Amino acid sequence: MIGSGIKRGTAELAVLSVLQHGPLHGYELARRIEQQTNGALRFTLAALYPMLYRMEQQRWIRGSWETGANGRRRRCYRLSPAGKKKLSPLRREWAELFRALRRLTKVAHA
Amino acid sequence: MPDWQKLVCRHLHLPLDAPPEIHAELAAHLEDAYESMLRKGINNSEAAKRTLGLAQDWQDLQRKITLVRSRKDTMTNRVTQLWLPGLATFLLSTGILALLQISGLKAWILTNDGDLPISVLYVWWLILLPLVGAIGAYLSWRAGGSQRVILLSIVFPVLPFLASILVVLPVSLILDKFIAHNTSPMSLILALFGWVLAPAAPLLAGGLITQRFLSRRSSLDGVAGR
């Protein structure tokens, strides 16, 4: 399992990346992230919703109530233009960090 | 099936002004999680137990949501309670003054010993300013502004003049030796009177009367509603 500090940092990237493929409601969003990370990123309500509300305030995502095919109302989140813009530098930053960590661990092994 | 909405409302005590949609959204999440577990063949009581486990710490959730919302509210409040009413009163006040100047209405001109103009009083402007103050008070009050914020919204149009008289003119006097010779301490006081105190008085009169009226009305509504 990944530690909580790293999780916090990667959570926003995970949400933006998943929403890039289409709007999702909170539960489905958490389920997709968990599935696509093989359970490494798992959200509790206290981790997911405050983060979604914060990202909504930053205008990276937009939430709206929608009625699904089963007639149930769910709050769906979609990526905003600002969120799309934020995604690529965020990806770059994390990729750089992982490359740096990989180099560091290789040096440490050698 | 457990009533998730009721359960969330029982555990999560958000501020009264928090939108009820938060409870509904969290309840929907728990409902989806519960049903997903049932589909996987987990029995009812175990699924309910695991679903509740998703919340883990309700107090932590409550604290985090309140924190995120309070940040938003602080920003929104400042804009709707102070900046927008302030901007409205400032634009109205300067707009009225500009119209009076364009229309050619004569102003009362304060002069110093050498008959040099120091301050100009537009009487009609001063007569109309209570209305501007009232509008500022109403807009700020409607947005839920505190006494202090309402007061600032009312006198907002004179604040730029106050700043320029207290800061810009004295600094110019020190730094610029070619500053107009009529800028003596007396003329500063007169300018303060003409551009700040004289307009502030009618603004405050209109604004405070309106605020008192609105507060009284809302308290009467509160009594009637009980």
CSV table of C-alpha atoms in Angstrom, one decimal:
chain,number,residue,atom,x,y,z
A,1,MET,CA,0.0,0.0,0.0
A,2,ILE,CA,1.1,3.5,-0.7
A,3,GLY,CA,1.5,5.9,2.2
A,4,SER,CA,-1.0,8.6,2.9
A,5,GLY,CA,1.2,11.6,2.1
A,6,ILE,CA,2.0,10.3,-1.4
A,7,LYS,CA,-1.7,9.4,-1.9
A,8,ARG,CA,-2.8,13.0,-1.1
A,9,GLY,CA,-0.5,14.4,-3.7
A,10,THR,CA,-1.5,11.9,-6.4
A,11,ALA,CA,-5.2,12.0,-5.6
A,12,GLU,CA,-5.8,15.1,-7.6
A,13,LEU,CA,-3.9,13.8,-10.6
A,14,ALA,CA,-5.9,10.6,-10.4
A,15,VAL,CA,-9.3,12.4,-10.3
A,16,LEU,CA,-8.4,14.6,-13.2
A,17,SER,CA,-7.0,11.7,-15.2
A,18,VAL,CA,-10.1,9.6,-14.8
A,19,LEU,CA,-12.5,12.5,-15.4
A,20,GLN,CA,-10.6,13.1,-18.7
A,21,HIS,CA,-12.5,10.2,-20.2
A,22,GLY,CA,-16.0,11.4,-19.2
A,23,PRO,CA,-18.2,12.6,-16.3
A,24,LEU,CA,-18.6,10.4,-13.3
A,25,HIS,CA,-20.3,10.5,-9.9
A,26,GLY,CA,-18.4,10.2,-6.7
A,27,TYR,CA,-18.8,6.5,-6.1
A,28,GLU,CA,-18.0,5.5,-9.7
A,29,LEU,CA,-15.0,7.9,-9.7
A,30,ALA,CA,-13.5,6.2,-6.6
A,31,ARG,CA,-14.3,2.8,-7.9
A,32,ARG,CA,-12.5,3.4,-11.3
A,33,ILE,CA,-9.4,4.9,-9.5
A,34,GLU,CA,-9.3,1.9,-7.2
A,35,GLN,CA,-9.7,-0.5,-10.1
A,36,GLN,CA,-7.1,1.2,-12.4
A,37,THR,CA,-4.5,1.4,-9.6
A,38,ASN,CA,-5.1,-2.2,-8.5
A,39,GLY,CA,-6.3,-1.0,-5.2
A,40,ALA,CA,-3.3,1.1,-4.4
A,41,LEU,CA,-5.4,4.3,-4.3
A,42,ARG,CA,-8.5,3.8,-2.3
A,43,PHE,CA,-10.7,6.6,-1.0
A,44,THR,CA,-12.7,7.0,2.1
A,45,LEU,CA,-15.6,9.5,2.1
A,46,ALA,CA,-13.4,11.9,4.2
A,47,ALA,CA,-10.7,11.8,1.5
A,48,LEU,CA,-12.8,11.9,-1.6
A,49,TYR,CA,-15.5,14.5,-1.1
A,50,PRO,CA,-13.6,17.3,0.6
A,51,MET,CA,-11.1,16.9,-2.3
A,52,LEU,CA,-13.8,17.0,-4.9
A,53,TYR,CA,-15.3,20.2,-3.3
A,54,ARG,CA,-11.9,21.8,-3.2
A,55,MET,CA,-11.2,21.0,-6.8
A,56,GLU,CA,-14.6,22.3,-7.7
A,57,GLN,CA,-13.8,25.6,-6.0
A,58,GLN,CA,-10.5,25.8,-7.9
A,59,ARG,CA,-12.7,25.3,-11.0
A,60,TRP,CA,-10.8,22.3,-12.2
A,61,ILE,CA,-14.0,20.2,-12.2
A,62,ARG,CA,-17.7,20.9,-12.3
A,63,GLY,CA,-20.4,19.1,-10.4
A,64,SER,CA,-24.1,18.9,-11.4
A,65,TRP,CA,-27.0,16.7,-10.5
A,66,GLU,CA,-28.1,14.3,-13.2
A,67,THR,CA,-30.7,11.6,-13.4
A,68,GLY,CA,-29.4,8.2,-14.5
A,69,ALA,CA,-31.1,5.6,-16.6
A,70,ASN,CA,-32.3,3.9,-13.4
A,71,GLY,CA,-34.0,7.2,-12.4
A,72,ARG,CA,-31.6,7.9,-9.6
A,73,ARG,CA,-30.1,11.3,-9.1
A,74,ARG,CA,-26.4,11.5,-8.8
A,75,ARG,CA,-24.0,14.4,-8.7
A,76,CYS,CA,-21.7,14.0,-11.7
A,77,TYR,CA,-18.3,15.6,-12.0
A,78,ARG,CA,-16.8,16.6,-15.3
A,79,LEU,CA,-13.4,18.1,-16.2
A,80,SER,CA,-13.6,21.9,-16.8
A,81,PRO,CA,-11.3,23.6,-19.4
A,82,ALA,CA,-9.2,24.8,-16.4
A,83,GLY,CA,-8.9,21.2,-15.2
A,84,LYS,CA,-7.8,20.1,-18.7
A,85,LYS,CA,-5.2,22.8,-18.7
A,86,LYS,CA,-4.0,21.8,-15.2
A,87,LEU,CA,-3.7,18.1,-16.1
A,88,SER,CA,-0.7,18.2,-18.4
A,89,PRO,CA,1.7,20.2,-16.2
A,90,LEU,CA,0.6,18.0,-13.2
A,91,ARG,CA,1.4,14.9,-15.2
A,92,ARG,CA,4.8,16.3,-16.2
A,93,GLU,CA,5.6,17.2,-12.6
A,94,TRP,CA,4.7,13.7,-11.3
A,95,ALA,CA,6.6,12.0,-14.2
A,96,GLU,CA,9.7,14.0,-13.3
A,97,LEU,CA,9.4,13.1,-9.7
A,98,PHE,CA,9.1,9.4,-10.5
A,99,ARG,CA,12.1,9.5,-12.9
A,100,ALA,CA,14.1,11.3,-10.2
A,101,LEU,CA,13.1,8.7,-7.6
A,102,ARG,CA,14.0,5.9,-10.0
A,103,ARG,CA,17.4,7.4,-10.6
A,104,LEU,CA,17.9,7.8,-6.9
A,105,THR,CA,17.0,4.3,-6.1
A,106,LYS,CA,19.3,2.9,-8.9
A,107,VAL,CA,22.2,4.9,-7.5
A,108,ALA,CA,21.4,3.7,-4.0
A,109,HIS,CA,21.5,0.1,-5.2
A,110,ALA,CA,24.7,0.5,-7.1
B,1,MET,CA,-32.0,-1.6,2.8
B,2,PRO,CA,-30.7,1.0,5.3
B,3,ASP,CA,-31.9,4.6,4.9
B,4,TRP,CA,-28.6,6.1,3.9
B,5,GLN,CA,-29.9,9.6,3.8
B,6,LYS,CA,-31.1,9.4,7.4
B,7,LEU,CA,-27.9,7.8,8.5
B,8,VAL,CA,-25.7,10.4,6.9
B,9,CYS,CA,-27.8,13.2,8.4
B,10,ARG,CA,-27.5,11.6,11.8
B,11,HIS,CA,-23.8,11.3,11.7
B,12,LEU,CA,-22.7,14.4,9.7
B,13,HIS,CA,-23.6,17.7,11.4
B,14,LEU,CA,-22.8,20.4,8.9
B,15,PRO,CA,-23.4,24.1,9.5
B,16,LEU,CA,-27.0,25.2,9.0
B,17,ASP,CA,-26.2,27.1,5.8
B,18,ALA,CA,-24.5,24.0,4.2
B,19,PRO,CA,-26.5,22.8,1.1
B,20,PRO,CA,-28.6,19.7,1.8
B,21,GLU,CA,-27.1,18.2,-1.4
B,22,ILE,CA,-24.0,17.3,0.5
B,23,HIS,CA,-25.9,14.8,2.6
B,24,ALA,CA,-27.8,13.5,-0.5
B,25,GLU,CA,-24.5,13.1,-2.4
B,26,LEU,CA,-22.8,11.1,0.4
B,27,ALA,CA,-25.9,9.0,0.9
B,28,ALA,CA,-25.9,8.2,-2.8
B,29,HIS,CA,-22.3,7.1,-2.5
B,30,LEU,CA,-23.0,4.8,0.4
B,31,GLU,CA,-26.1,3.4,-1.4
B,32,ASP,CA,-24.0,2.6,-4.5
B,33,ALA,CA,-21.3,1.0,-2.5
B,34,TYR,CA,-23.8,-1.1,-0.5
B,35,GLU,CA,-25.6,-2.3,-3.7
B,36,SER,CA,-22.3,-3.1,-5.4
B,37,MET,CA,-21.4,-5.3,-2.4
B,38,LEU,CA,-24.8,-7.1,-2.5
B,39,ARG,CA,-24.2,-7.8,-6.2
B,40,LYS,CA,-20.9,-9.4,-5.3
B,41,GLY,CA,-22.8,-11.8,-3.1
B,42,ILE,CA,-22.0,-10.3,0.3
B,43,ASN,CA,-24.9,-10.6,2.7
B,44,ASN,CA,-27.0,-7.6,3.8
B,45,SER,CA,-25.6,-7.1,7.3
B,46,GLU,CA,-22.0,-7.5,6.2
B,47,ALA,CA,-22.5,-5.2,3.2
B,48,ALA,CA,-24.0,-2.5,5.5
B,49,LYS,CA,-21.1,-2.9,8.0
B,50,ARG,CA,-18.5,-2.5,5.2
B,51,THR,CA,-20.4,0.4,3.7
B,52,LEU,CA,-20.4,2.2,7.0
B,53,GLY,CA,-16.7,1.5,7.2
B,54,LEU,CA,-16.2,3.7,4.1
B,55,ALA,CA,-17.1,6.7,6.2
B,56,GLN,CA,-14.6,5.6,8.9
B,57,ASP,CA,-14.5,8.9,10.8
B,58,TRP,CA,-17.6,11.1,10.5
B,59,GLN,CA,-16.0,13.8,12.6
B,60,ASP,CA,-13.0,14.0,10.3
B,61,LEU,CA,-15.3,14.2,7.3
B,62,GLN,CA,-17.4,16.9,8.9
B,63,ARG,CA,-14.3,18.9,9.8
B,64,LYS,CA,-12.8,18.6,6.3
B,65,ILE,CA,-16.1,19.6,4.5
B,66,THR,CA,-16.6,22.5,6.8
B,67,LEU,CA,-13.1,23.7,6.3
B,68,VAL,CA,-13.4,23.5,2.5
B,69,ARG,CA,-16.7,25.3,2.6
B,70,SER,CA,-15.6,28.0,4.9
B,71,ARG,CA,-12.8,28.9,2.5
B,72,LYS,CA,-15.3,29.3,-0.3
B,73,ASP,CA,-17.7,31.3,2.0
B,74,THR,CA,-15.0,33.7,3.1
B,75,MET,CA,-14.2,34.6,-0.5
B,76,THR,CA,-17.8,34.7,-1.7
B,77,ASN,CA,-18.9,36.8,1.3
B,78,ARG,CA,-16.2,39.3,0.9
B,79,VAL,CA,-17.3,39.9,-2.7
B,80,THR,CA,-21.0,39.9,-2.2
B,81,GLN,CA,-21.1,41.7,1.2
B,82,LEU,CA,-18.4,44.4,0.6
B,83,TRP,CA,-16.9,44.7,-2.9
B,84,LEU,CA,-20.0,44.5,-5.0
B,85,PRO,CA,-22.1,46.9,-2.8
B,86,GLY,CA,-19.0,49.2,-2.4
B,87,LEU,CA,-18.5,49.2,-6.2
B,88,ALA,CA,-22.2,49.9,-6.8
B,89,THR,CA,-22.2,52.9,-4.4
B,90,PHE,CA,-18.9,54.2,-5.8
B,91,LEU,CA,-20.2,54.0,-9.4
B,92,LEU,CA,-23.6,55.5,-8.5
B,93,SER,CA,-22.0,58.3,-6.6
B,94,THR,CA,-19.4,59.2,-9.3
B,95,GLY,CA,-22.0,58.8,-12.0
B,96,ILE,CA,-24.4,61.2,-10.3
B,97,LEU,CA,-21.6,63.7,-9.7
B,98,ALA,CA,-20.5,63.4,-13.4
B,99,LEU,CA,-24.1,64.0,-14.6
B,100,LEU,CA,-24.5,67.0,-12.4
B,101,GLN,CA,-21.2,68.4,-13.7
B,102,ILE,CA,-22.3,67.8,-17.3
B,103,SER,CA,-25.7,69.4,-16.7
B,104,GLY,CA,-23.9,72.6,-15.6
B,105,LEU,CA,-25.5,72.9,-12.2
B,106,LYS,CA,-23.6,75.4,-10.1
B,107,ALA,CA,-21.5,74.2,-7.3
B,108,TRP,CA,-20.7,75.9,-4.0
B,109,ILE,CA,-16.9,76.6,-4.1
B,110,LEU,CA,-14.8,76.9,-1.0
B,111,THR,CA,-11.8,79.2,-1.4
B,112,ASN,CA,-8.8,80.2,0.6
B,113,ASP,CA,-7.6,83.7,1.4
B,114,GLY,CA,-6.3,84.3,-2.1
B,115,ASP,CA,-9.6,83.2,-3.7
B,116,LEU,CA,-8.1,80.0,-5.0
B,117,PRO,CA,-10.6,77.1,-5.1
B,118,ILE,CA,-9.9,74.4,-2.6
B,119,SER,CA,-13.0,72.4,-2.5
B,120,VAL,CA,-16.2,72.2,-4.5
B,121,LEU,CA,-19.6,71.2,-3.0
B,122,TYR,CA,-22.3,70.0,-5.3
B,123,VAL,CA,-25.4,70.5,-3.2
B,124,TRP,CA,-27.6,68.3,-5.4
B,125,TRP,CA,-25.0,65.6,-5.2
B,126,LEU,CA,-25.1,65.8,-1.4
B,127,ILE,CA,-28.9,65.7,-1.5
B,128,LEU,CA,-28.9,62.5,-3.6
B,129,LEU,CA,-26.2,60.7,-1.7
B,130,PRO,CA,-28.5,59.3,1.1
B,131,LEU,CA,-30.1,57.3,-1.7
B,132,VAL,CA,-26.7,55.9,-2.7
B,133,GLY,CA,-25.9,55.1,0.9
B,134,ALA,CA,-29.3,53.3,1.3
B,135,ILE,CA,-28.6,51.2,-1.8
B,136,GLY,CA,-25.1,50.2,-0.5
B,137,ALA,CA,-26.6,49.3,2.9
B,138,TYR,CA,-29.4,47.3,1.3
B,139,LEU,CA,-27.0,45.3,-1.0
B,140,SER,CA,-24.6,44.5,1.8
B,141,TRP,CA,-27.4,43.7,4.3
B,142,ARG,CA,-29.1,41.4,1.7
B,143,ALA,CA,-25.8,39.5,1.3
B,144,GLY,CA,-25.6,39.0,5.1
B,145,GLY,CA,-22.9,41.7,5.8
B,146,SER,CA,-22.0,42.4,9.4
B,147,GLN,CA,-22.5,45.9,10.9
B,148,ARG,CA,-18.9,46.8,10.1
B,149,VAL,CA,-19.1,45.6,6.5
B,150,ILE,CA,-22.4,47.4,5.9
B,151,LEU,CA,-20.8,50.6,7.2
B,152,LEU,CA,-17.8,50.2,4.9
B,153,SER,CA,-20.2,49.6,1.9
B,154,ILE,CA,-22.1,52.8,2.7
B,155,VAL,CA,-19.0,55.0,2.9
B,156,PHE,CA,-17.1,53.2,0.1
B,157,PRO,CA,-17.5,56.2,-2.4
B,158,VAL,CA,-15.5,58.5,-0.1
B,159,LEU,CA,-12.7,56.1,0.7
B,160,PRO,CA,-10.7,56.8,-2.4
B,161,PHE,CA,-10.9,60.5,-1.7
B,162,LEU,CA,-9.9,59.9,1.9
B,163,ALA,CA,-6.9,57.8,0.8
B,164,SER,CA,-5.8,60.5,-1.7
B,165,ILE,CA,-6.1,63.3,0.8
B,166,LEU,CA,-4.4,61.5,3.6
B,167,VAL,CA,-1.7,59.8,1.6
B,168,VAL,CA,-1.3,61.2,-1.9
B,169,LEU,CA,-1.4,64.9,-1.1
B,170,PRO,CA,1.0,64.8,1.9
B,171,VAL,CA,3.4,62.7,0.0
B,172,SER,CA,3.2,65.0,-3.0
B,173,LEU,CA,3.8,68.0,-0.6
B,174,ILE,CA,7.0,66.4,0.7
B,175,LEU,CA,8.4,65.0,-2.6
B,176,ASP,CA,7.2,67.6,-5.2
B,177,LYS,CA,8.4,71.1,-4.7
B,178,PHE,CA,6.3,72.3,-7.6
B,179,ILE,CA,3.0,71.3,-6.0
B,180,ALA,CA,0.3,73.9,-6.2
B,181,HIS,CA,0.9,76.7,-3.7
B,182,ASN,CA,-2.7,76.5,-2.3
B,183,THR,CA,-2.0,73.1,-0.8
B,184,SER,CA,-1.6,74.3,2.7
B,185,PRO,CA,-2.7,72.4,5.9
B,186,MET,CA,-5.8,74.4,5.9
B,187,SER,CA,-6.6,73.5,2.3
B,188,LEU,CA,-6.1,69.8,3.2
B,189,ILE,CA,-8.6,70.1,6.0
B,190,LEU,CA,-11.1,71.9,3.7
B,191,ALA,CA,-10.6,69.2,1.0
B,192,LEU,CA,-11.2,66.6,3.7
B,193,PHE,CA,-14.4,68.3,4.5
B,194,GLY,CA,-15.5,68.9,0.9
B,195,TRP,CA,-14.7,65.4,-0.5
B,196,VAL,CA,-14.9,63.1,2.5
B,197,LEU,CA,-16.9,64.5,5.5
B,198,ALA,CA,-19.6,66.3,3.6
B,199,PRO,CA,-20.5,63.4,1.3
B,200,ALA,CA,-20.0,60.8,4.1
B,201,ALA,CA,-22.6,62.4,6.3
B,202,PRO,CA,-25.5,62.0,3.8
B,203,LEU,CA,-24.3,58.6,2.7
B,204,LEU,CA,-24.3,57.5,6.4
B,205,ALA,CA,-27.6,59.1,7.0
B,206,GLY,CA,-29.3,57.2,4.2
B,207,GLY,CA,-27.4,54.0,4.8
B,208,LEU,CA,-27.9,53.7,8.5
B,209,ILE,CA,-31.6,54.6,8.4
B,210,THR,CA,-32.0,51.9,5.7
B,211,GLN,CA,-30.0,49.4,7.7
B,212,ARG,CA,-32.0,50.1,10.9
B,213,PHE,CA,-35.3,49.7,8.9
B,214,LEU,CA,-34.2,46.4,7.4
B,215,SER,CA,-32.9,45.0,10.7
B,216,ARG,CA,-36.2,46.0,12.4
B,217,ARG,CA,-38.2,44.5,9.6
B,218,SER,CA,-36.3,41.2,9.7
B,219,SER,CA,-36.6,40.9,13.5
B,220,LEU,CA,-40.3,41.6,13.2
B,221,ASP,CA,-40.5,38.9,10.5
B,222,GLY,CA,-38.7,36.5,12.8
B,223,VAL,CA,-41.2,37.2,15.6
B,224,ALA,CA,-44.1,36.8,13.3
B,225,GLY,CA,-42.7,33.5,11.9
B,226,ARG,CA,-42.4,31.9,15.3
